[in-house]
Amino acid sequence: MTGYTMLRNGGVGNGGQPWLLRWSSRIRLTWLSFILFVILVFFPLIGHYYLTTIDDADDAGKRIFGPRTGNELCEVKHVQDLCRIRESVSEELLQLEAKRQELNSEIAKLNLKIEACKKSIENAKQDLLQLKNVISQTEHFYKELMAQNQPKLSLPIRLLPDKDDATFPLPKSNRNCRLHNCFDYSRCPLTSGFPVYVYNSDDYPFGSSLDPLIKQAFEATVRTNVYVTENANIACVYIILVGEMQEPVMPKPTELEQQLHSLPYWRTDGHNHLIINLSRKSETQNFLYNISTGRAMLAQSTFYDVQYRPGFDIVVSPLVHAMSEPNFLEIPPQVPVKRKYLFSFQGEKIESLRSSLQEVRSFEEEIEGNAPADYDDRIITTLKAVQDSKLDFVLVEFTCKNQPKASLPTEWALCGERDDRLELLKLSTFALIITPGDTRLVISAGCAMRLFEALEVGAIPVVLGEQVQLPYNDVIRWNEAALVIPKPRITEVHFLLRSISDNDLLAMRRQGRFLWETYFSTSDNVFSTVLAIIRTRIQIPAAPIREETAVEIPHRSGKAAGTDPNMADNGDLDLGPVETEPPYASPKYLRNFTLTAMDIYRNWNSAPGPFHLFPYTPFDPVLPSEAKFLGSGTGFRPIGGGAGGSGKEFQAALGGNVPREQFTVVMLTYEREEVLMNSLERLNGLPYLNKVVVVWNSPKLPSEDLLWPDIGVPIMVVRTEKNSLNNRFLPWDEIETEAILSIDDDAHLRHDEIMFGFRVWREARDRIVGFPGRYHAWDIPHQSWLYNSNYSCELSMVLTGAAFFHKYYAYLYSYVMPQAIRDMVDEYINCEDIAMNFLVSHLTRKPPIKVTSRWTFRCPGCPQALSHDDSHFHERHKCINFFVKVYGYMPLLYTQFRVDSVLFKTRLPHDKTKCFKFI
């Protein structure tokens, strides 16, 4: 048991076993160390010897280790690529070093330039500061000069007389009444606006005797007139309607006189009152003859010489179309010039002059000297002789087939019904109007009715009797539309009528048609003309013309508009200085009072043709710079001796005679947002552009996320009430310039073309100036007019899809042109450009002006427009023929005139500007 334990503990006998174990462990460590030493020492030596023996071989090409030359080393396959990389890197490093040196030299040069630029900027800032000071001083000096030459005027204090203002002495006779002694100017200040108070006839007993149609038409006209006021205390003129009265219930003269004198604002003598006696029939009686009207003015169709006060009373036309508008389609055309009969007359004389003088003693008391001669018998004999000679077809009848209309003594009564008389006048070139044999009857309702009917159907009136006072004779030059011949020249009438040329006949007929449409045709025209005459006599400016209020559609802008290189390529045309100041409007018209006081006769009566400025539509005093439009502007030349002649100053002013001016673009669009945005971007940088008015013609509003371009000028998006092409020509209040460039949303025009057209328009402000030309032609087989867009050597229209025109024509198109034309445009959604060309040619008797050789202006790639529809041309054919019926003739005029910009091939000094040639 003990021996076993000792063996397990590793010992033998008396402790000898542990020592043996320790000796065995030491032997094993020594042995391992020796083996490692041998491996680490002898094996490398053996390897070195082996390798050295291989390198000492005789075949040098088989040596692998050992020293080698550079070329030999590069021949090794794996090292060749590294060599090439080393060489390329070395070359690149050399190049980069050279570039670094070059850049360092350039940086040094640029630093020098930067320093020089900084010095230049400082100098420029100093110069700019000096220029600002000079500009400020110049503006201050300019304001001082303006203050000296045009002192600032304040409106006068308006004086309002008391309701019971004191009366002033009556003239010796009511016949001597004139404005200076029978009109109270204190009630009509220049700034009053010409307020008019109209009595309600139904409040007085004589109101029940008025003709119902005349009373209804008069009341309807009063409700829409801009001058009528309900405040009688501030009124300038008081108006009372007393006729036409119905005879069965007509009050006695004394009763009517008492009722007039009892008017609440009569003020004992009736000053500033106007008594209107309208006549709807030829037999209207002059019941005001024996009534004392005091200082009140009279407006009626029948006057005796002892009753009529020139410059105070007014001869008005009869009110035939009381409650109906004239049908233009029933009015005969103005061509052919000569009709079946050279002249015609139908009438019957109820009472001779001698019997009239014997029976009417009140008239006989007024006669001074011998009784007037009665030429009626000589007239009858002469006219019958002309009819029997058969030299010309004439029709004269001195006895009515049926009962003649009632008439005044010595007056020629009308025969037949109105329709029968009109049918005869449609066949007559001239219409004879024989004045009453009693020369004291200066005008009668029967003569006025004959004049009305002759003008209505285009028969030129021939009035026998120079003593006659035709309607509105103090503001109308009747010699442009009628012939007034003394009765003693009755034997020369036939020769005189035959000697008038066709051109003069057409001009007189056209002027007569204009007078009838403007002053005679409707109750509105008659009433407005009467008010305009009084307002003009007392020299009060007209009320401002109504403008269309632009309802803006909110839109977001901010998209930077690019510059189309095609738009910026201006060729040889110098566009002039680019405007750096904010847009400015055309100067307002500053001659309101002087125009009314000095030029009204010239404007109404001296203008050629029908271009008279309508007295009942107050355009002339309020439109901006209208004097320039009418051609009364003076040539602009810069201050300084000898300036001008080279064209440089004229070029700097953009041509024309107005030193500074801009234009407004009016663009009509309908749900073509992409095309619209492209068109607006093309306007970026366009000089002299005031603003852009986008007429949004769709009931659907633009997209809310649509970003509008920023072109440097305001863009006004106007919402319309309905989809109508007539909206293109509405006189929007946002248009603050005289010049309007009407342009389609797909029109593609370069800037130089637009600027050249603007320059041409500035020298022809009364005409349409544009690019695409068209013309009308007569279709012989169908005997009608055609619209033609083919290339030709002449034109008569310029499309308003790319054309300049004056804002004046926007008022006329929207408010004066017959409504039937605008209705036709809405019906076909077409022809608005033709209507504008008709209007301008009708007023000016001039053709439009085409600039450049461009015949089309559509942008490539744009969606098709309405003009691509197959029915487009058929509708335009119908429009032209309908417009001809409305106007009564073809107003369009042909022209072969075209304006192009051509550099003169002449030697010019270097300081001279380029010239332009009109061909």
Short mmCIF file of C-alpha atoms in Angstrom, two decimals, residues 96-111:
data_model
loop_
_atom_site.label_atom_id
_atom_site.label_comp_id
_atom_site.label_asym_id
_atom_site.label_seq_id
_atom_site.Cartn_x
_atom_site.Cartn_y
_atom_site.Cartn_z
CA LEU A 96 1.70 70.13 -64.60
CA GLU A 97 4.61 72.09 -63.35
CA ALA A 98 4.64 74.16 -66.53
CA LYS A 99 0.91 74.78 -66.26
CA ARG A 100 1.28 75.74 -62.64
CA GLN A 101 3.80 78.34 -63.59
CA GLU A 102 1.52 79.66 -66.38
CA LEU A 103 -1.47 79.86 -64.01
CA ASN A 104 0.58 81.70 -61.46
CA SER A 105 1.52 84.27 -64.09
CA GLU A 106 -2.12 84.60 -65.23
CA ILE A 107 -3.28 84.99 -61.64
CA ALA A 108 -0.82 87.77 -61.21
CA LYS A 109 -2.09 89.48 -64.34
CA LEU A 110 -5.73 89.05 -63.26
CA ASN A 111 -4.94 90.51 -59.88
#
